[in-house]
mmCIF file of C-alpha atoms and ligand atoms in Angstrom:
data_model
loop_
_atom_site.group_PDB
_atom_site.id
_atom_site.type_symbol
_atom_site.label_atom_id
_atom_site.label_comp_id
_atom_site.label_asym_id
_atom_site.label_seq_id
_atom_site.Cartn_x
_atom_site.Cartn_y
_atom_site.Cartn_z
ATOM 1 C CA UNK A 1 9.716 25.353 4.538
ATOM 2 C CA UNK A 2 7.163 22.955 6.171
ATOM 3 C CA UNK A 3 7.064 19.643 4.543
ATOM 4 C CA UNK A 4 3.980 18.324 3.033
ATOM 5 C CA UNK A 5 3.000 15.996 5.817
ATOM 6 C CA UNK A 6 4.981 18.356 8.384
ATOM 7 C CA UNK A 7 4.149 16.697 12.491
ATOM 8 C CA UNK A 8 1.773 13.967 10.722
ATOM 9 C CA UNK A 9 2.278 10.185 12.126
ATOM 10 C CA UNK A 10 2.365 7.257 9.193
ATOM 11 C CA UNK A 11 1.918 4.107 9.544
ATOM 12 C CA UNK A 12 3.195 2.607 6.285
ATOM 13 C CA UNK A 13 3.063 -1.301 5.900
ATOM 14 C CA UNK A 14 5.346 -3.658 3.794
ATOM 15 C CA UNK A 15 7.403 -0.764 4.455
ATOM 16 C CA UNK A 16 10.562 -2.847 4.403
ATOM 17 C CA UNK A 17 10.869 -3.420 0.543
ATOM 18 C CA UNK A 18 9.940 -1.852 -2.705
ATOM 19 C CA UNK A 19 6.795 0.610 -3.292
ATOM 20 C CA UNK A 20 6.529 0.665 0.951
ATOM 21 C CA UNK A 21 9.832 1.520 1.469
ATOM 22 C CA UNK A 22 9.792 4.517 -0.886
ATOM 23 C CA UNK A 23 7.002 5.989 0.498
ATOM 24 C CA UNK A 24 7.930 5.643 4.066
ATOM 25 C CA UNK A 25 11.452 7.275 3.010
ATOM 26 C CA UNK A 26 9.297 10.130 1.044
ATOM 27 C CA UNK A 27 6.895 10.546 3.953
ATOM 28 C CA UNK A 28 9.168 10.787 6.448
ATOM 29 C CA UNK A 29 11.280 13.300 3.776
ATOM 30 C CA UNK A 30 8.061 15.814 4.510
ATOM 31 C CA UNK A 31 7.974 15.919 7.575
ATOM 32 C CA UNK A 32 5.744 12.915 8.854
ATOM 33 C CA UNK A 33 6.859 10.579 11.737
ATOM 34 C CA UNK A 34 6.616 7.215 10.464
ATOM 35 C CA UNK A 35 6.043 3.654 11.806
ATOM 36 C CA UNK A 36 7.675 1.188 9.421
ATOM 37 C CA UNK A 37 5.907 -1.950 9.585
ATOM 38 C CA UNK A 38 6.444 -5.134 7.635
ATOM 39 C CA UNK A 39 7.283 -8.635 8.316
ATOM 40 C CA UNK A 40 10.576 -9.304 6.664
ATOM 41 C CA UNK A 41 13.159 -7.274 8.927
ATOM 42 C CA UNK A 42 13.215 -5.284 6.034
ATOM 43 C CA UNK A 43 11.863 -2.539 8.122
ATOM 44 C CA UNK A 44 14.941 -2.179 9.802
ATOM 45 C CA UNK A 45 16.993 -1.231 6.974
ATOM 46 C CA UNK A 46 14.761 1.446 6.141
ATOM 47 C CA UNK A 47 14.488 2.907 9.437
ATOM 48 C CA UNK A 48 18.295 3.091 9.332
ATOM 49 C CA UNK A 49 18.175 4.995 6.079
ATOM 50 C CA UNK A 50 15.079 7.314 7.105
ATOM 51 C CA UNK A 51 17.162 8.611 9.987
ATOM 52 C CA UNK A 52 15.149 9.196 13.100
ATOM 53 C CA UNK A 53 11.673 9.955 11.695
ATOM 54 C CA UNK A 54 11.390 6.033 10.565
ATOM 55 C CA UNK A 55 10.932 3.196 13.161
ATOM 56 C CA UNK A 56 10.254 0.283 12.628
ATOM 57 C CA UNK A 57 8.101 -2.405 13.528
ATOM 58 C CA UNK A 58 7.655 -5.763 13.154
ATOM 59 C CA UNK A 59 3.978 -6.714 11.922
ATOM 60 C CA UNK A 60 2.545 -9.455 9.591
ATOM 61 C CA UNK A 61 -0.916 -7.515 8.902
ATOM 62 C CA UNK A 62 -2.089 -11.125 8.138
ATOM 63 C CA UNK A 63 -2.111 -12.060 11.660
ATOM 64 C CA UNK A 64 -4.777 -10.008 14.138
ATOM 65 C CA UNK A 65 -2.633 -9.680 17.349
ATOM 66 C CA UNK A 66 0.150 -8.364 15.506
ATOM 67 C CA UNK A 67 -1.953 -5.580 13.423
ATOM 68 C CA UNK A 68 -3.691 -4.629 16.904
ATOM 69 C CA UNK A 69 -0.473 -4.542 18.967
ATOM 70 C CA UNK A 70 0.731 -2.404 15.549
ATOM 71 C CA UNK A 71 -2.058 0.066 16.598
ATOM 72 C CA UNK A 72 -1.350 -0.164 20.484
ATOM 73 C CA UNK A 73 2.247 0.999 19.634
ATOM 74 C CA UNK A 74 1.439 3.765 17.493
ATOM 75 C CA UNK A 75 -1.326 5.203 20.037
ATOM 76 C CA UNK A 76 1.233 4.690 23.310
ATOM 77 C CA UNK A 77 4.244 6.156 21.657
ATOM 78 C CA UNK A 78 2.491 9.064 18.861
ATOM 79 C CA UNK A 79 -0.911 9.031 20.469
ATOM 80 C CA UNK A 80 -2.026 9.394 16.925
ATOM 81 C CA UNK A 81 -2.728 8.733 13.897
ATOM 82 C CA UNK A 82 -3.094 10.800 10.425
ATOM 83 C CA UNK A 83 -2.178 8.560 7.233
ATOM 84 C CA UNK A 84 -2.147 5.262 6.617
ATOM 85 C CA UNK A 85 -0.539 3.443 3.496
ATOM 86 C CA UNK A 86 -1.940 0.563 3.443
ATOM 87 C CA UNK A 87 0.579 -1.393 1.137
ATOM 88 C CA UNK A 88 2.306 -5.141 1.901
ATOM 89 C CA UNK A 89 1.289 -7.415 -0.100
ATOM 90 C CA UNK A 90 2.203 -10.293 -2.369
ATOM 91 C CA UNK A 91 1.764 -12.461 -5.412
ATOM 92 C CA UNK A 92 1.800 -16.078 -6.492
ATOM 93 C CA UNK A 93 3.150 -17.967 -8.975
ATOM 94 C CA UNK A 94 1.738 -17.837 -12.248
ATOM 95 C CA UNK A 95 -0.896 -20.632 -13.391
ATOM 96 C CA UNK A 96 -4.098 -21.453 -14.421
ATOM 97 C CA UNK A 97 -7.227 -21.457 -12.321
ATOM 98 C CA UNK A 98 -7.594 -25.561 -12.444
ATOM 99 C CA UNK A 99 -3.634 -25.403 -11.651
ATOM 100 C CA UNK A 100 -3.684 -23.088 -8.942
ATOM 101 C CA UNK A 101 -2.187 -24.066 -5.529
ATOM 102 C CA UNK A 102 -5.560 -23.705 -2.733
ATOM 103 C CA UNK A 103 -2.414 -22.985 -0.467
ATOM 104 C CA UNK A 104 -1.137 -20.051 -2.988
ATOM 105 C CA UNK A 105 -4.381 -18.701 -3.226
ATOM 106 C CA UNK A 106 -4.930 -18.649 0.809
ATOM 107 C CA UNK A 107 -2.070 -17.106 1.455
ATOM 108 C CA UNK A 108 -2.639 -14.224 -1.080
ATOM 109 C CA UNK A 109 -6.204 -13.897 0.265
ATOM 110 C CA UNK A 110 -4.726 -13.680 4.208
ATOM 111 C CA UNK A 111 -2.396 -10.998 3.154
ATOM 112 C CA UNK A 112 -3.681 -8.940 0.318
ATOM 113 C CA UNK A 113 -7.583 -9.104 1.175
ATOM 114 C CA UNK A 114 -7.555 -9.998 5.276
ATOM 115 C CA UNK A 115 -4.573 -8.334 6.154
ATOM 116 C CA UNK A 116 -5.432 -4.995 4.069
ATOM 117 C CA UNK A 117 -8.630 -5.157 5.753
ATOM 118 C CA UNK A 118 -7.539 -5.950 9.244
ATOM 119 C CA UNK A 119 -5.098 -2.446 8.945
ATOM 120 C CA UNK A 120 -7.953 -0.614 7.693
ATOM 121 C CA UNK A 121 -10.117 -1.900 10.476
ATOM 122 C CA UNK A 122 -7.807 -1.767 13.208
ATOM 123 C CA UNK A 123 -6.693 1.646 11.952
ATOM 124 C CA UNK A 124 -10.112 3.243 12.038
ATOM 125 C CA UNK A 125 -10.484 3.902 15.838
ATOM 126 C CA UNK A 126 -7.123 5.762 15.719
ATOM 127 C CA UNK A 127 -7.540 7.943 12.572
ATOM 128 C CA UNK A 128 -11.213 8.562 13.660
ATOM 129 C CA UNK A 129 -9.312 10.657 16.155
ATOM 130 C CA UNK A 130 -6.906 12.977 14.127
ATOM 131 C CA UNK A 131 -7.149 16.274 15.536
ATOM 132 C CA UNK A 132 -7.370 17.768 11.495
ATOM 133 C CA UNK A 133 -8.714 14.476 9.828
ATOM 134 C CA UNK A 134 -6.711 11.351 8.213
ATOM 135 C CA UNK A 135 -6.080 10.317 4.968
ATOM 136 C CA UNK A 136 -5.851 6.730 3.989
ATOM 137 C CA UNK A 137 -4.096 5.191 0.853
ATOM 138 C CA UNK A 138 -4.318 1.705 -0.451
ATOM 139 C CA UNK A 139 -2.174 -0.328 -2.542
ATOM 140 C CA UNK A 140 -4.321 -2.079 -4.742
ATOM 141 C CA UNK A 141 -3.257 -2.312 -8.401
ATOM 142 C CA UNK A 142 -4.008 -1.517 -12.195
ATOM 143 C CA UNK A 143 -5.165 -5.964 -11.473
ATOM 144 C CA UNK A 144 -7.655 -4.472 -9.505
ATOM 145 C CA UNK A 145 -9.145 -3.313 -12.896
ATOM 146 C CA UNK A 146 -7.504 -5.200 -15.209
ATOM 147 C CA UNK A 147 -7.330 -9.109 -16.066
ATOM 148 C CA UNK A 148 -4.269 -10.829 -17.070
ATOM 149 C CA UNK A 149 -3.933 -14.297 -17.504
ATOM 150 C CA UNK A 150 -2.169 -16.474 -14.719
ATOM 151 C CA UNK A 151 -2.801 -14.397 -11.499
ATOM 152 C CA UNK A 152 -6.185 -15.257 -10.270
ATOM 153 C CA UNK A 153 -5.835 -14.713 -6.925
ATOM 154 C CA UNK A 154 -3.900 -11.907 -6.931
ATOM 155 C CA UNK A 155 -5.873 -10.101 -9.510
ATOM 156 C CA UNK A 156 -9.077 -10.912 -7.190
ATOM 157 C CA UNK A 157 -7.445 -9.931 -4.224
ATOM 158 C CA UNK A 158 -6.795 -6.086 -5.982
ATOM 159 C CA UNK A 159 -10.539 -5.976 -7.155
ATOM 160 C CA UNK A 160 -11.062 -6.178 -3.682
ATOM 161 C CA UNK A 161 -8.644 -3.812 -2.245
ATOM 162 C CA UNK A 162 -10.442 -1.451 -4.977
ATOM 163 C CA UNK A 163 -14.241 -1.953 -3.419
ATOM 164 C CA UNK A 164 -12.635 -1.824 -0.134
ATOM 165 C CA UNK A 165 -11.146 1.698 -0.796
ATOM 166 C CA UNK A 166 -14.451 2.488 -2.478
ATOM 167 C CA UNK A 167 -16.924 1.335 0.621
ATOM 168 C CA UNK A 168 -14.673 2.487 3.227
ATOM 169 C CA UNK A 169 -14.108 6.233 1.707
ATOM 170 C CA UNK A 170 -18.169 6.494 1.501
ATOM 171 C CA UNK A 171 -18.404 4.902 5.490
ATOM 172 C CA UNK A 172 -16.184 7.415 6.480
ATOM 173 C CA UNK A 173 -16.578 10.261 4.592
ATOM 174 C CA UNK A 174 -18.720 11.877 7.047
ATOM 175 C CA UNK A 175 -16.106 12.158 9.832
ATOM 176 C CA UNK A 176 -13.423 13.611 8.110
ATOM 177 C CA UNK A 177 -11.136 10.149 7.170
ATOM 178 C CA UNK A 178 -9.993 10.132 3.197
ATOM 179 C CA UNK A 179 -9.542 6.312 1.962
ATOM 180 C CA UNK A 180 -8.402 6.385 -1.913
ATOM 181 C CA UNK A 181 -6.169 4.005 -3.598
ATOM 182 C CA UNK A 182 -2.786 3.916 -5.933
ATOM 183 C CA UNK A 183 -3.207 1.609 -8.633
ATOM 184 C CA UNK A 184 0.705 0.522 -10.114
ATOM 185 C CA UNK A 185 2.044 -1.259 -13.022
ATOM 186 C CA UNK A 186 4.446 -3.010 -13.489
ATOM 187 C CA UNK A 187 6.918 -1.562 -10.964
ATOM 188 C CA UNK A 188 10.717 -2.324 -10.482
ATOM 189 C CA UNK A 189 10.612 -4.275 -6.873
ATOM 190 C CA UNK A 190 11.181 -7.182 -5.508
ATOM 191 C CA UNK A 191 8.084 -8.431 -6.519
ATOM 192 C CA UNK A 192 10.124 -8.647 -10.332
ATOM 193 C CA UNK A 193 12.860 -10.898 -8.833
ATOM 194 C CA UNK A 194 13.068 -14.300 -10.800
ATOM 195 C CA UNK A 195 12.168 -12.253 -14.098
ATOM 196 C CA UNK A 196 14.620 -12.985 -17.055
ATOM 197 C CA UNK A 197 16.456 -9.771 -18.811
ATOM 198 C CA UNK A 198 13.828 -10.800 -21.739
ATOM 199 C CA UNK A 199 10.910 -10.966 -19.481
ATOM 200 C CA UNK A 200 11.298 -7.020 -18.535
ATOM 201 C CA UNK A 201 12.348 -6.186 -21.829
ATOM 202 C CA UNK A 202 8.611 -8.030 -23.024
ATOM 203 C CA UNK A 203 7.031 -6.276 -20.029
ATOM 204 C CA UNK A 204 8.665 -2.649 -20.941
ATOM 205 C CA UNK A 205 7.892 -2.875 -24.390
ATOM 206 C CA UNK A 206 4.237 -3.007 -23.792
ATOM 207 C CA UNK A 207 4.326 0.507 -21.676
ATOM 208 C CA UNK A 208 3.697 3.548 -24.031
ATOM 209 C CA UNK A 209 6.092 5.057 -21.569
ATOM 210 C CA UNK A 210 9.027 2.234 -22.734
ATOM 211 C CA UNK A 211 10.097 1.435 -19.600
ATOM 212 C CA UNK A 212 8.855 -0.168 -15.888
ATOM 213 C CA UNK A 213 7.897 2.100 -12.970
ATOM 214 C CA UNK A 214 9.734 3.518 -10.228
ATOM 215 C CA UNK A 215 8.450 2.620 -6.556
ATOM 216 C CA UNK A 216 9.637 6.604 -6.136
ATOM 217 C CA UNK A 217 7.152 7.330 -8.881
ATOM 218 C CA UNK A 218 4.397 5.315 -7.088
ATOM 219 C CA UNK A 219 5.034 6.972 -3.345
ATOM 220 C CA UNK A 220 5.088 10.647 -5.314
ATOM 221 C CA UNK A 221 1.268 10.027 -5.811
ATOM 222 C CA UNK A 222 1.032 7.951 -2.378
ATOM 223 C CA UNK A 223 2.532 11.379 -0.968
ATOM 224 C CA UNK A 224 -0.113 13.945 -2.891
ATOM 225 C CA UNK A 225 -3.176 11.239 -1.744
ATOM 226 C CA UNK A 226 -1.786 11.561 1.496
ATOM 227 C CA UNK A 227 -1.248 15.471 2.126
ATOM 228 C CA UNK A 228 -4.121 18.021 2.172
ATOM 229 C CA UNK A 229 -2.944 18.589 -1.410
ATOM 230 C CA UNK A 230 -5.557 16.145 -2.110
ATOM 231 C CA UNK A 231 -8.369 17.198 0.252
ATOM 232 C CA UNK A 232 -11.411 17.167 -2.128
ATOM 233 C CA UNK A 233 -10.417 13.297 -3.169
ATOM 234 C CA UNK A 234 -12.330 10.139 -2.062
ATOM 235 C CA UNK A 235 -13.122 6.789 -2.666
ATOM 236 C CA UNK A 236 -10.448 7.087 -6.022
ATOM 237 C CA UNK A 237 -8.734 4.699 -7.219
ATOM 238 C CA UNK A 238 -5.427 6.190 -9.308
ATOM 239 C CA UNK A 239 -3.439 4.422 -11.993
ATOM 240 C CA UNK A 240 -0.332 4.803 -12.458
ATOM 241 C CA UNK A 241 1.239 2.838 -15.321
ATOM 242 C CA UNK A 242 3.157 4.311 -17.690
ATOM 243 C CA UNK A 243 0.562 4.462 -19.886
ATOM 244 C CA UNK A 244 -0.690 1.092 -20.521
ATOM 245 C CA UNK A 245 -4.190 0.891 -19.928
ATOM 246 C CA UNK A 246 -4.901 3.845 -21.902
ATOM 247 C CA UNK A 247 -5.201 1.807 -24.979
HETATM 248 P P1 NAD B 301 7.889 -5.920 -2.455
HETATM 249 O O1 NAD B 301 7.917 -7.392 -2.391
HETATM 250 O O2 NAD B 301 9.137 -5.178 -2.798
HETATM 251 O O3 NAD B 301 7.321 -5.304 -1.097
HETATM 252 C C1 NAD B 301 6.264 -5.884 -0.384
HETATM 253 C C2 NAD B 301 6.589 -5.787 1.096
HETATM 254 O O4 NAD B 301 5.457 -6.300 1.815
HETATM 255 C C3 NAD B 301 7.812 -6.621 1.480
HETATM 256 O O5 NAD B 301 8.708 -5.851 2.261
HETATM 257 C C4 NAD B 301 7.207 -7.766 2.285
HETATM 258 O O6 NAD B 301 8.059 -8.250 3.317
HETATM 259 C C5 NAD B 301 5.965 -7.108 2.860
HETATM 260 N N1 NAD B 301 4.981 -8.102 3.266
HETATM 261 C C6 NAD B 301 4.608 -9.226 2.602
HETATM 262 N N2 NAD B 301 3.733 -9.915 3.343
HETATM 263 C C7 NAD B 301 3.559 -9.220 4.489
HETATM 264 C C8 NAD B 301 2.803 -9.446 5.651
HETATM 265 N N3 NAD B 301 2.043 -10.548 5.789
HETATM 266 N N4 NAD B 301 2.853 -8.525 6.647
HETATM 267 C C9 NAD B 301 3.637 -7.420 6.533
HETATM 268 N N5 NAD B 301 4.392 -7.160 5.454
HETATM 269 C C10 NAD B 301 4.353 -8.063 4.445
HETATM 270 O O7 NAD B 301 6.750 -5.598 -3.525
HETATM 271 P P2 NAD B 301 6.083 -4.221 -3.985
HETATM 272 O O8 NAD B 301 5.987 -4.307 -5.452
HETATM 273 O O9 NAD B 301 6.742 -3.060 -3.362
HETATM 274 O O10 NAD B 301 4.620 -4.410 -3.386
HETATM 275 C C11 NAD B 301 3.983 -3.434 -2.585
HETATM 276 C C12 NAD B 301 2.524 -3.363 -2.975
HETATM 277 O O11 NAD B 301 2.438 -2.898 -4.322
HETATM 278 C C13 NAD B 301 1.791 -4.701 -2.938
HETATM 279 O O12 NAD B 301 0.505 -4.520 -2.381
HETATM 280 C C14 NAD B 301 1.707 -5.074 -4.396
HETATM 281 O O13 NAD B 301 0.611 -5.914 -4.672
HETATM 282 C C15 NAD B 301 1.527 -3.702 -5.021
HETATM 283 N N6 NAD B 301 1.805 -3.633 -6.455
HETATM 284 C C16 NAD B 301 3.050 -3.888 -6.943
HETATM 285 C C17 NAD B 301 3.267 -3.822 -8.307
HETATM 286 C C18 NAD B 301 4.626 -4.088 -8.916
HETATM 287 O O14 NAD B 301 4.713 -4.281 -10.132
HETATM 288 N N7 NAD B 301 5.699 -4.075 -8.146
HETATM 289 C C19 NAD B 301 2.218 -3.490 -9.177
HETATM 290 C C20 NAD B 301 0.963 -3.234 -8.631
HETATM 291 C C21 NAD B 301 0.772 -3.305 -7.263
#
């Protein structure tokens, strides 16, 4: 049986770690070629495990050159482009706006924000040419929506990965490109590392579902946004949390 994103090309950034890693593995699992981009080497290891439908490629999407040449690699080798997950990203430390680092905050603003945006951008030309239109999906978060204290920038920088998916989806609508969003929890990635045994137990106990989320979990509704499954779907922006913000 065809897979869901049978003959599509991916490009799936901070693909080399946690939520970006899964889907790149599930992607390339139905079917879709993928280019494995991320920053850390990371991308390596997953190409490795993906078999020969994951490459990888080395990319910090907060730097211009590198997201174009990213684009330039995927045209010359796939001369296409049909999804998108638009995911690496990162957090800072938690404190206070008058504590906060101006260096923390930049750099979570050239990743998250910038870099997001310079994908999208750079992406555009490419999936403005799918032969049966393209489908892109964000990684903002249930921040984007939500406020916690401690996280400022990064909470800021997920409201705007939310109007982003919002403005783009309605830009683009007309010429066949999807742009919607996946909107995690608290997932289990490395993003948790440094958290005590008590700290996840606090953070689990406050999910109706009683535990964290699975970056499989995440990429199952990265893969539905993704696939034609999802073909009457814009401009969203999905939760998925275990539950939490339902209250
Ligand atoms: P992770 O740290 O496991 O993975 C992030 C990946 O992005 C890493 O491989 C990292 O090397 C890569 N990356 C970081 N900066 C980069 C750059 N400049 N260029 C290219 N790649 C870069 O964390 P994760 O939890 O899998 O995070 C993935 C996305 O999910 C992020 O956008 C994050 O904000 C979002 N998210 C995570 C959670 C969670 O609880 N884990 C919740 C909501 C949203």
């Amino acid at each position: 049986m065809p897979g869901r994103l049978q003959d599509k090309v991916a490009i799936v950034t901070g693909a080399g770690s946690g939520i970006g890693r899964a889907i790149a593995l599930r992607f390339a699992a139905e079917g879709a070629t993928v280019v494995a981009a991320d920053v850390s080497g990371g991308e390596r290891a997953v190409a490795a495990e993906g078999g020969e439908r994951v490459e990888p490629f080395s990319c910090d999407v907060s730097d211009e050159a590198a997201v174009v040449a990213l684009m330039e690699h995927c045209r010359d080798r796939h001369g296409r482009l049909d999804v998108l997950a638009n995911n690496a990203g990162i957090s800072n430390s938690p404190e206070r706006v008058h504590e906060m680092d101006m260096a923390a905050f930049d750099r979570v603003m050239a990743v998250n924000v910038r870099g997001s945006y310079l994908v999208l951008k750079h992406a555009l030309p490419l999936l403005l040419r799918a032969p049966s239109g393209a489908s892109v999906v964000n990684t903002a978060s249930i921040g984007g929506f939500r406020a916690t204290p401690g996280a400022s920038p990064y909470l800021m920088s997920k409201g705007a990965q939310v109007m982003m998916t919002r403005v783009a989806a309605l830009e683009y609508v007309k010429d066949g490109i999807r742009v919607n969003a996946v909107c995690p929890g608290t997932t289990e990635t490395a993003i948790l590392d440094g958290s005590t045994p008590e700290m996840r137990e606090m953070l689990s106990a406050r999910i109706p579902i009683g535990r964290l989320g699975a970056p499989e979990e995440v990429a199952n509704l990265a893969l539905f946004l993704a696939s034609d499954e999802s073909s009457y779907i814009t401009g969203q922006c999905y939760v998925i949390d275990g539950g939490r913000s339902a209250g």
